[in-house]
């Protein structure tokens, strides 16, 4: 029997087999940010330990950073202390870090690939669940807790149990106006937020091969929202072309050997998966989430579900709770839902392609008066510079959108960017949990083009006919 | 790490599925650089009627009388029972720290999200997977008698109810061994330092670009 891509990466990283269902797995790349690392560094100090291989780590502050007036520093003293703790820890242990004012600073899952620090075939970990993003490169990448951050720092390994494998094949081609975000939301709508629990998902099929690297990152980013710790896409020429020439990419004398290795990073034709799910790309429309879990999602042309039609009492209760929190009525058409704010950004959708897609919708139009704030937050300083070189900042500003500094921003509202209670947001982020974007805030997950269109219309609209 | 053997306690019934880690501990508390002190903020948005931050004394806030954690009958429970996919979402270990700091030693649910599940074992908190009808039996038990004592016996891999019913559960032997003995996983891994070094030298030959930067 052939091997899956997951088998191949796993096998190449086994340091020792525990013999009890666990294995010690080597970690090639560890990305570090300010929120989930301070207790891990403290653990190292308390035990008199040092990082095992300093050069495997790359750090950046992203969750707490302000997206306005950055030169003035961080106003919130508690946020500032956390970013300063990262500075001090990286200095003490010699870890490479991009400072707040460095133009390479940005969201950890944007800068890893952008720098070539994420490479095909690597194991990549970070104390953040959206580490699944890096699976777009055929890397086994997953989020870990702070104890595992400390373990990875101290030993360059993790003790892991191998997951099951799931193949999600998206056959055929998506229509115009349908993006990677819509594909990933449609998948979550199909298999549920626990559908991938205990599995590593490999995404395949024509619609996945069609995606750019940015699109594949969006896709894998939300594997965790389907319950899977990691998502994977096989390496192809797009992967290799993206990596080439980046600062941390293999040096010229090692390039050919690396590429020939990377070309083996796909599942064998006769590999078997524990579960296979198939979708038809032509059936996928632009998606809008209506509830408080990413699985609560429908096509933009649909209505808000009616709990009366749900026979399972636990599910019915969940729909009722979600509608009450979201301030929605059963059977409302999605296109009648008005919004207060627009957020275009996050590790899901803040790359150059996302900003281009949003700008193409916004160009020559104006934000609806009923929309209080429409903000665009690039994923990194380099994405911001690229967008500005293309004039995208002017497009957004002319339409009444705000153009901000890079960071996680209102995806999770750890900085000053947040929803007020009851405010409704068209958001390109990844989680619509209660309170995620601010206590009492109401989040609808959409693609960048759909968020931009909602900002212009003041309510959700089908970007395909906008 | 603190060992886990047998815990006998009342049970806190949290009748929700998909309880995410943002709900367990909201983002504003993640700014703390400590591992302790999160207990007063556990389930913060559901537990209090007014908003909180790290620098607001929780004693000055208004508890939500509707939320189960504030019900006097359940005070002092060391076991939490909930529905499917508990701990989904963010990888924040602060969620486990908050449960632990509040006083929960075990969480029982029909299923858990992977990262949360893994984080529990690093902190001496036991996640117990039972079948949906067994979880329902515990909800029914607590609804009938909030004082009912349930025993979670890790060495025996059993959850015992006061009426004599007993539900077995599975656990990875590696996790069980570390939890029962309260072992420090990093210390254990470092005993294999020679194997890690051997792996690195072999790998450096096969894939030198992985060690270049």
mmCIF file of C-alpha atoms in Angstrom, chain A residues 119-436:
data_model
loop_
_atom_site.group_PDB
_atom_site.id
_atom_site.type_symbol
_atom_site.label_atom_id
_atom_site.label_comp_id
_atom_site.label_asym_id
_atom_site.label_seq_id
_atom_site.Cartn_x
_atom_site.Cartn_y
_atom_site.Cartn_z
ATOM 1 C CA UNK A 119 9.243 24.969 3.644
ATOM 2 C CA UNK A 120 7.693 21.875 2.065
ATOM 3 C CA UNK A 121 8.112 18.699 4.091
ATOM 4 C CA UNK A 122 8.858 20.522 7.333
ATOM 5 C CA UNK A 123 7.191 19.994 10.659
ATOM 6 C CA UNK A 124 6.050 23.459 11.758
ATOM 7 C CA UNK A 125 4.557 24.293 15.142
ATOM 8 C CA UNK A 126 3.414 27.459 16.885
ATOM 9 C CA UNK A 127 1.397 28.224 19.980
ATOM 10 C CA UNK A 128 -1.563 29.141 17.828
ATOM 11 C CA UNK A 129 -4.252 26.920 16.372
ATOM 12 C CA UNK A 130 -4.085 28.545 12.923
ATOM 13 C CA UNK A 131 -0.628 27.071 12.392
ATOM 14 C CA UNK A 132 -2.544 24.688 10.126
ATOM 15 C CA UNK A 133 -2.112 27.486 7.535
ATOM 16 C CA UNK A 134 1.418 26.311 6.708
ATOM 17 C CA UNK A 135 0.079 22.947 5.497
ATOM 18 C CA UNK A 136 -0.511 24.745 2.197
ATOM 19 C CA UNK A 137 3.188 24.067 1.506
ATOM 20 C CA UNK A 138 3.008 20.330 2.078
ATOM 21 C CA UNK A 139 4.375 20.903 5.588
ATOM 22 C CA UNK A 140 2.937 19.156 8.641
ATOM 23 C CA UNK A 141 1.935 22.211 10.648
ATOM 24 C CA UNK A 142 -0.219 22.397 13.729
ATOM 25 C CA UNK A 143 -1.024 24.506 16.749
ATOM 26 C CA UNK A 144 0.205 23.615 20.234
ATOM 27 C CA UNK A 145 -0.373 24.780 23.792
ATOM 28 C CA UNK A 146 2.172 26.617 25.887
ATOM 29 C CA UNK A 147 3.497 23.444 27.577
ATOM 30 C CA UNK A 148 4.284 22.097 24.120
ATOM 31 C CA UNK A 149 5.858 25.436 23.166
ATOM 32 C CA UNK A 150 8.214 24.904 26.098
ATOM 33 C CA UNK A 151 8.766 21.270 25.067
ATOM 34 C CA UNK A 152 9.555 22.281 21.475
ATOM 35 C CA UNK A 153 11.934 24.993 22.668
ATOM 36 C CA UNK A 154 13.749 22.698 25.088
ATOM 37 C CA UNK A 155 13.952 19.517 23.015
ATOM 38 C CA UNK A 156 13.176 20.390 19.336
ATOM 39 C CA UNK A 157 10.632 17.565 19.486
ATOM 40 C CA UNK A 158 7.085 16.785 20.573
ATOM 41 C CA UNK A 159 5.575 13.577 21.876
ATOM 42 C CA UNK A 160 2.692 12.865 19.499
ATOM 43 C CA UNK A 161 0.183 10.204 18.643
ATOM 44 C CA UNK A 162 -0.341 9.777 14.939
ATOM 45 C CA UNK A 163 -3.671 11.113 13.714
ATOM 46 C CA UNK A 164 -6.031 9.424 11.288
ATOM 47 C CA UNK A 165 -6.029 10.619 7.693
ATOM 48 C CA UNK A 166 -8.862 12.267 5.797
ATOM 49 C CA UNK A 167 -8.913 13.156 2.117
ATOM 50 C CA UNK A 168 -11.173 16.003 1.041
ATOM 51 C CA UNK A 169 -11.383 16.109 -2.723
ATOM 52 C CA UNK A 170 -12.979 19.120 -4.386
ATOM 53 C CA UNK A 171 -13.720 18.059 -7.944
ATOM 54 C CA UNK A 172 -14.068 20.376 -10.916
ATOM 55 C CA UNK A 173 -13.649 24.139 -10.913
ATOM 56 C CA UNK A 174 -15.312 26.881 -8.880
ATOM 57 C CA UNK A 175 -17.259 29.592 -10.684
ATOM 58 C CA UNK A 176 -16.278 33.282 -10.797
ATOM 59 C CA UNK A 177 -16.508 35.079 -7.446
ATOM 60 C CA UNK A 178 -16.025 31.858 -5.460
ATOM 61 C CA UNK A 179 -12.785 31.810 -3.466
ATOM 62 C CA UNK A 180 -10.696 29.585 -1.222
ATOM 63 C CA UNK A 181 -12.609 31.039 1.736
ATOM 64 C CA UNK A 182 -15.896 29.845 0.270
ATOM 65 C CA UNK A 183 -14.433 26.389 -0.376
ATOM 66 C CA UNK A 184 -13.145 26.072 3.183
ATOM 67 C CA UNK A 185 -16.406 27.346 4.702
ATOM 68 C CA UNK A 186 -18.441 24.987 2.498
ATOM 69 C CA UNK A 187 -16.276 22.073 3.671
ATOM 70 C CA UNK A 188 -16.830 23.014 7.330
ATOM 71 C CA UNK A 189 -20.558 23.363 6.648
ATOM 72 C CA UNK A 190 -20.511 19.844 5.246
ATOM 73 C CA UNK A 191 -18.399 17.949 7.796
ATOM 74 C CA UNK A 192 -18.987 20.135 10.879
ATOM 75 C CA UNK A 193 -16.594 21.750 13.348
ATOM 76 C CA UNK A 194 -15.742 18.356 14.815
ATOM 77 C CA UNK A 195 -15.739 16.564 11.449
ATOM 78 C CA UNK A 196 -11.958 16.480 11.277
ATOM 79 C CA UNK A 197 -11.250 15.835 14.971
ATOM 80 C CA UNK A 198 -8.438 13.319 15.375
ATOM 81 C CA UNK A 199 -7.536 13.629 11.684
ATOM 82 C CA UNK A 200 -5.050 15.346 9.439
ATOM 83 C CA UNK A 201 -6.900 16.550 6.335
ATOM 84 C CA UNK A 202 -5.328 16.450 2.888
ATOM 85 C CA UNK A 203 -7.107 18.684 0.375
ATOM 86 C CA UNK A 204 -7.020 17.536 -3.243
ATOM 87 C CA UNK A 205 -8.891 17.785 -6.538
ATOM 88 C CA UNK A 206 -8.871 20.228 -9.442
ATOM 89 C CA UNK A 207 -10.343 23.097 -7.443
ATOM 90 C CA UNK A 208 -7.506 22.851 -4.926
ATOM 91 C CA UNK A 209 -4.804 22.588 -7.608
ATOM 92 C CA UNK A 210 -6.346 25.704 -9.192
ATOM 93 C CA UNK A 211 -5.773 27.736 -6.015
ATOM 94 C CA UNK A 212 -2.796 30.066 -5.649
ATOM 95 C CA UNK A 213 -0.538 29.588 -2.618
ATOM 96 C CA UNK A 214 -2.466 32.393 -0.897
ATOM 97 C CA UNK A 215 -5.698 30.500 -1.530
ATOM 98 C CA UNK A 216 -4.223 27.257 -0.228
ATOM 99 C CA UNK A 217 -3.141 29.052 2.937
ATOM 100 C CA UNK A 218 -6.713 30.316 3.432
ATOM 101 C CA UNK A 219 -7.978 26.774 2.905
ATOM 102 C CA UNK A 220 -5.562 25.092 5.346
ATOM 103 C CA UNK A 221 -5.889 27.938 7.844
ATOM 104 C CA UNK A 222 -9.429 26.832 8.597
ATOM 105 C CA UNK A 223 -8.684 23.090 8.831
ATOM 106 C CA UNK A 224 -8.726 23.696 12.585
ATOM 107 C CA UNK A 225 -12.268 25.084 12.261
ATOM 108 C CA UNK A 226 -13.205 21.668 10.873
ATOM 109 C CA UNK A 227 -11.628 20.127 13.982
ATOM 110 C CA UNK A 228 -8.441 18.937 12.258
ATOM 111 C CA UNK A 229 -5.191 19.981 13.855
ATOM 112 C CA UNK A 230 -3.517 20.090 10.432
ATOM 113 C CA UNK A 231 -4.443 20.476 6.768
ATOM 114 C CA UNK A 232 -2.186 19.573 3.856
ATOM 115 C CA UNK A 233 -1.908 20.321 0.160
ATOM 116 C CA UNK A 234 0.558 18.351 -1.991
ATOM 117 C CA UNK A 235 3.576 20.191 -3.397
ATOM 118 C CA UNK A 236 3.448 21.285 -7.038
ATOM 119 C CA UNK A 237 5.189 23.890 -9.205
ATOM 120 C CA UNK A 238 3.189 26.700 -7.577
ATOM 121 C CA UNK A 239 4.591 25.722 -4.183
ATOM 122 C CA UNK A 240 8.165 25.643 -5.433
ATOM 123 C CA UNK A 241 7.830 28.901 -7.369
ATOM 124 C CA UNK A 242 6.432 30.637 -4.276
ATOM 125 C CA UNK A 243 9.332 29.527 -2.060
ATOM 126 C CA UNK A 244 12.124 30.363 -4.500
ATOM 127 C CA UNK A 245 14.230 33.381 -3.610
ATOM 128 C CA UNK A 246 12.714 34.026 -0.187
ATOM 129 C CA UNK A 247 15.127 34.987 2.620
ATOM 130 C CA UNK A 248 14.980 31.663 4.523
ATOM 131 C CA UNK A 249 14.625 29.478 1.397
ATOM 132 C CA UNK A 250 17.410 26.978 0.590
ATOM 133 C CA UNK A 251 20.606 28.523 -0.723
ATOM 134 C CA UNK A 252 21.333 28.110 -4.458
ATOM 135 C CA UNK A 253 23.771 25.230 -3.888
ATOM 136 C CA UNK A 254 21.092 23.300 -1.949
ATOM 137 C CA UNK A 255 18.130 24.302 -4.105
ATOM 138 C CA UNK A 256 18.102 21.425 -6.596
ATOM 139 C CA UNK A 257 18.381 18.784 -3.891
ATOM 140 C CA UNK A 258 15.572 20.444 -1.966
ATOM 141 C CA UNK A 259 13.321 20.591 -5.029
ATOM 142 C CA UNK A 260 13.863 16.943 -5.892
ATOM 143 C CA UNK A 261 12.952 16.039 -2.322
ATOM 144 C CA UNK A 262 9.867 18.294 -2.384
ATOM 145 C CA UNK A 263 8.620 16.677 -5.595
ATOM 146 C CA UNK A 264 8.016 13.470 -3.623
ATOM 147 C CA UNK A 265 5.662 15.313 -1.264
ATOM 148 C CA UNK A 266 2.315 14.020 -2.474
ATOM 149 C CA UNK A 267 0.185 11.023 -1.551
ATOM 150 C CA UNK A 268 0.905 7.909 -3.594
ATOM 151 C CA UNK A 269 -1.795 6.901 -6.076
ATOM 152 C CA UNK A 270 -2.604 3.781 -4.064
ATOM 153 C CA UNK A 271 -2.488 5.442 -0.633
ATOM 154 C CA UNK A 272 -5.513 4.761 1.556
ATOM 155 C CA UNK A 273 -7.209 7.295 3.794
ATOM 156 C CA UNK A 274 -9.301 6.584 6.865
ATOM 157 C CA UNK A 275 -12.035 8.810 5.480
ATOM 158 C CA UNK A 276 -12.723 10.382 2.083
ATOM 159 C CA UNK A 277 -15.102 13.302 1.496
ATOM 160 C CA UNK A 278 -15.902 14.584 -1.992
ATOM 161 C CA UNK A 279 -17.391 17.924 -2.995
ATOM 162 C CA UNK A 280 -18.308 19.291 -6.381
ATOM 163 C CA UNK A 281 -16.703 22.718 -6.820
ATOM 164 C CA UNK A 282 -19.466 23.874 -9.143
ATOM 165 C CA UNK A 283 -21.962 23.526 -6.264
ATOM 166 C CA UNK A 284 -20.070 25.982 -4.034
ATOM 167 C CA UNK A 285 -21.486 29.524 -3.854
ATOM 168 C CA UNK A 286 -20.135 32.468 -1.846
ATOM 169 C CA UNK A 287 -20.681 31.562 1.808
ATOM 170 C CA UNK A 288 -21.901 33.594 4.803
ATOM 171 C CA UNK A 289 -21.901 32.270 8.365
ATOM 172 C CA UNK A 290 -25.060 33.074 10.338
ATOM 173 C CA UNK A 291 -24.314 31.583 13.779
ATOM 174 C CA UNK A 292 -21.699 31.247 16.490
ATOM 175 C CA UNK A 293 -19.765 28.295 15.105
ATOM 176 C CA UNK A 294 -18.067 28.156 11.685
ATOM 177 C CA UNK A 295 -20.239 25.148 10.748
ATOM 178 C CA UNK A 296 -23.267 27.463 10.934
ATOM 179 C CA UNK A 297 -22.804 28.642 7.381
ATOM 180 C CA UNK A 298 -24.973 28.872 4.250
ATOM 181 C CA UNK A 299 -24.721 30.160 0.672
ATOM 182 C CA UNK A 300 -25.436 33.891 0.371
ATOM 183 C CA UNK A 301 -28.666 33.156 -1.535
ATOM 184 C CA UNK A 302 -30.057 31.089 1.374
ATOM 185 C CA UNK A 303 -32.047 31.958 4.483
ATOM 186 C CA UNK A 304 -31.191 31.827 8.171
ATOM 187 C CA UNK A 305 -32.159 28.318 9.344
ATOM 188 C CA UNK A 306 -35.324 27.597 11.292
ATOM 189 C CA UNK A 307 -34.752 25.671 14.538
ATOM 190 C CA UNK A 308 -38.319 24.311 14.279
ATOM 191 C CA UNK A 309 -37.116 22.166 11.373
ATOM 192 C CA UNK A 310 -34.301 20.566 13.425
ATOM 193 C CA UNK A 311 -35.357 17.291 15.045
ATOM 194 C CA UNK A 312 -32.260 16.709 17.208
ATOM 195 C CA UNK A 313 -32.844 18.551 20.528
ATOM 196 C CA UNK A 314 -29.161 19.387 21.197
ATOM 197 C CA UNK A 315 -28.761 20.837 17.689
ATOM 198 C CA UNK A 316 -32.073 22.681 17.899
ATOM 199 C CA UNK A 317 -30.992 24.224 21.199
ATOM 200 C CA UNK A 318 -27.675 25.282 19.641
ATOM 201 C CA UNK A 319 -29.463 26.986 16.718
ATOM 202 C CA UNK A 320 -31.841 28.802 19.095
ATOM 203 C CA UNK A 321 -28.938 30.002 21.272
ATOM 204 C CA UNK A 322 -27.025 31.151 18.195
ATOM 205 C CA UNK A 323 -29.971 33.060 16.703
ATOM 206 C CA UNK A 324 -30.616 34.788 20.036
ATOM 207 C CA UNK A 325 -26.951 35.792 20.355
ATOM 208 C CA UNK A 326 -26.758 36.909 16.718
ATOM 209 C CA UNK A 327 -30.021 38.873 16.880
ATOM 210 C CA UNK A 328 -31.436 37.087 13.835
ATOM 211 C CA UNK A 329 -34.844 35.621 13.031
ATOM 212 C CA UNK A 330 -35.370 32.202 11.498
ATOM 213 C CA UNK A 331 -35.944 32.204 7.723
ATOM 214 C CA UNK A 332 -34.551 35.723 7.125
ATOM 215 C CA UNK A 333 -32.823 35.908 3.736
ATOM 216 C CA UNK A 334 -29.071 36.353 4.309
ATOM 217 C CA UNK A 335 -29.051 39.299 1.879
ATOM 218 C CA UNK A 336 -31.377 41.281 4.180
ATOM 219 C CA UNK A 337 -28.904 41.241 7.080
ATOM 220 C CA UNK A 338 -27.430 44.723 7.563
ATOM 221 C CA UNK A 339 -23.949 45.219 8.990
ATOM 222 C CA UNK A 340 -22.225 47.813 11.189
ATOM 223 C CA UNK A 341 -18.570 47.071 10.495
ATOM 224 C CA UNK A 342 -16.287 45.384 7.985
ATOM 225 C CA UNK A 343 -13.030 43.678 8.886
ATOM 226 C CA UNK A 344 -10.714 42.606 6.078
ATOM 227 C CA UNK A 345 -7.660 40.934 7.557
ATOM 228 C CA UNK A 346 -6.483 38.039 9.809
ATOM 229 C CA UNK A 347 -4.222 35.045 9.141
ATOM 230 C CA UNK A 348 -7.052 33.682 6.987
ATOM 231 C CA UNK A 349 -7.417 36.545 4.516
ATOM 232 C CA UNK A 350 -4.827 39.343 4.729
ATOM 233 C CA UNK A 351 -2.437 38.419 1.940
ATOM 234 C CA UNK A 352 -1.915 40.406 -1.239
ATOM 235 C CA UNK A 353 -4.385 38.372 -3.276
ATOM 236 C CA UNK A 354 -7.070 38.950 -0.623
ATOM 237 C CA UNK A 355 -6.485 42.697 -0.676
ATOM 238 C CA UNK A 356 -6.579 42.744 -4.475
ATOM 239 C CA UNK A 357 -9.900 40.877 -4.484
ATOM 240 C CA UNK A 358 -11.434 43.285 -1.973
ATOM 241 C CA UNK A 359 -10.048 46.348 -3.780
ATOM 242 C CA UNK A 360 -11.469 45.147 -7.106
ATOM 243 C CA UNK A 361 -14.962 45.202 -5.568
ATOM 244 C CA UNK A 362 -14.481 48.532 -3.773
ATOM 245 C CA UNK A 363 -12.882 50.434 -6.648
ATOM 246 C CA UNK A 364 -14.895 53.492 -7.669
ATOM 247 C CA UNK A 365 -17.553 52.925 -5.004
ATOM 248 C CA UNK A 366 -18.275 54.307 -1.531
ATOM 249 C CA UNK A 367 -18.814 52.624 1.821
ATOM 250 C CA UNK A 368 -22.495 52.641 2.820
ATOM 251 C CA UNK A 369 -23.335 55.406 5.315
ATOM 252 C CA UNK A 370 -24.880 52.838 7.642
ATOM 253 C CA UNK A 371 -21.502 51.093 7.964
ATOM 254 C CA UNK A 372 -19.656 52.732 10.885
ATOM 255 C CA UNK A 373 -16.237 51.348 10.119
ATOM 256 C CA UNK A 374 -14.637 49.329 7.339
ATOM 257 C CA UNK A 375 -11.047 48.451 8.119
ATOM 258 C CA UNK A 376 -8.389 46.754 6.022
ATOM 259 C CA UNK A 377 -5.497 45.272 7.982
ATOM 260 C CA UNK A 378 -2.692 43.820 5.846
ATOM 261 C CA UNK A 379 -1.095 40.606 7.086
ATOM 262 C CA UNK A 380 2.430 41.982 7.183
ATOM 263 C CA UNK A 381 4.492 45.085 6.569
ATOM 264 C CA UNK A 382 5.648 43.563 3.278
ATOM 265 C CA UNK A 383 2.065 42.848 2.170
ATOM 266 C CA UNK A 384 1.214 46.442 3.083
ATOM 267 C CA UNK A 385 4.140 47.790 1.051
ATOM 268 C CA UNK A 386 3.186 45.625 -1.934
ATOM 269 C CA UNK A 387 -0.438 46.768 -1.766
ATOM 270 C CA UNK A 388 0.663 50.401 -1.569
ATOM 271 C CA UNK A 389 2.943 49.911 -4.572
ATOM 272 C CA UNK A 390 -0.124 48.692 -6.464
ATOM 273 C CA UNK A 391 -2.228 51.641 -5.282
ATOM 274 C CA UNK A 392 -4.672 49.468 -3.331
ATOM 275 C CA UNK A 393 -4.445 51.696 -0.256
ATOM 276 C CA UNK A 394 -5.813 54.603 -2.337
ATOM 277 C CA UNK A 395 -8.672 52.458 -3.615
ATOM 278 C CA UNK A 396 -9.703 51.611 -0.061
ATOM 279 C CA UNK A 397 -9.210 55.119 1.311
ATOM 280 C CA UNK A 398 -11.158 56.690 -1.576
ATOM 281 C CA UNK A 399 -14.057 54.362 -0.789
ATOM 282 C CA UNK A 400 -14.064 55.374 2.883
ATOM 283 C CA UNK A 401 -12.320 52.245 4.164
ATOM 284 C CA UNK A 402 -9.494 52.549 6.713
ATOM 285 C CA UNK A 403 -5.985 51.344 5.861
ATOM 286 C CA UNK A 404 -4.158 50.034 8.936
ATOM 287 C CA UNK A 405 -0.846 48.623 10.175
ATOM 288 C CA UNK A 406 -0.376 44.820 10.170
ATOM 289 C CA UNK A 407 -1.444 42.480 12.981
ATOM 290 C CA UNK A 408 -4.165 40.111 14.162
ATOM 291 C CA UNK A 409 -6.380 43.087 14.971
ATOM 292 C CA UNK A 410 -10.126 42.495 15.148
ATOM 293 C CA UNK A 411 -9.934 38.774 14.379
ATOM 294 C CA UNK A 412 -9.695 38.295 18.122
ATOM 295 C CA UNK A 413 -9.748 41.842 19.470
ATOM 296 C CA UNK A 414 -6.787 41.637 21.822
ATOM 297 C CA UNK A 415 -5.720 45.088 20.718
ATOM 298 C CA UNK A 416 -7.920 48.185 20.539
ATOM 299 C CA UNK A 417 -9.804 47.004 17.407
ATOM 300 C CA UNK A 418 -13.077 45.405 18.449
ATOM 301 C CA UNK A 419 -16.826 45.206 18.089
ATOM 302 C CA UNK A 420 -19.047 46.867 20.674
ATOM 303 C CA UNK A 421 -21.939 44.820 22.136
ATOM 304 C CA UNK A 422 -24.571 44.115 19.468
ATOM 305 C CA UNK A 423 -22.464 45.327 16.551
ATOM 306 C CA UNK A 424 -22.565 43.151 13.448
ATOM 307 C CA UNK A 425 -19.481 42.592 11.314
ATOM 308 C CA UNK A 426 -18.755 41.180 7.868
ATOM 309 C CA UNK A 427 -15.392 39.639 8.669
ATOM 310 C CA UNK A 428 -12.779 37.769 6.650
ATOM 311 C CA UNK A 429 -11.473 36.119 9.829
ATOM 312 C CA UNK A 430 -11.947 32.521 10.921
ATOM 313 C CA UNK A 431 -14.084 32.371 14.061
ATOM 314 C CA UNK A 432 -17.611 33.580 14.733
ATOM 315 C CA UNK A 433 -17.645 32.429 18.366
ATOM 316 C CA UNK A 434 -19.583 34.468 20.911
ATOM 317 C CA UNK A 435 -17.505 37.475 21.923
ATOM 318 C CA UNK A 436 -14.625 36.610 19.610
#
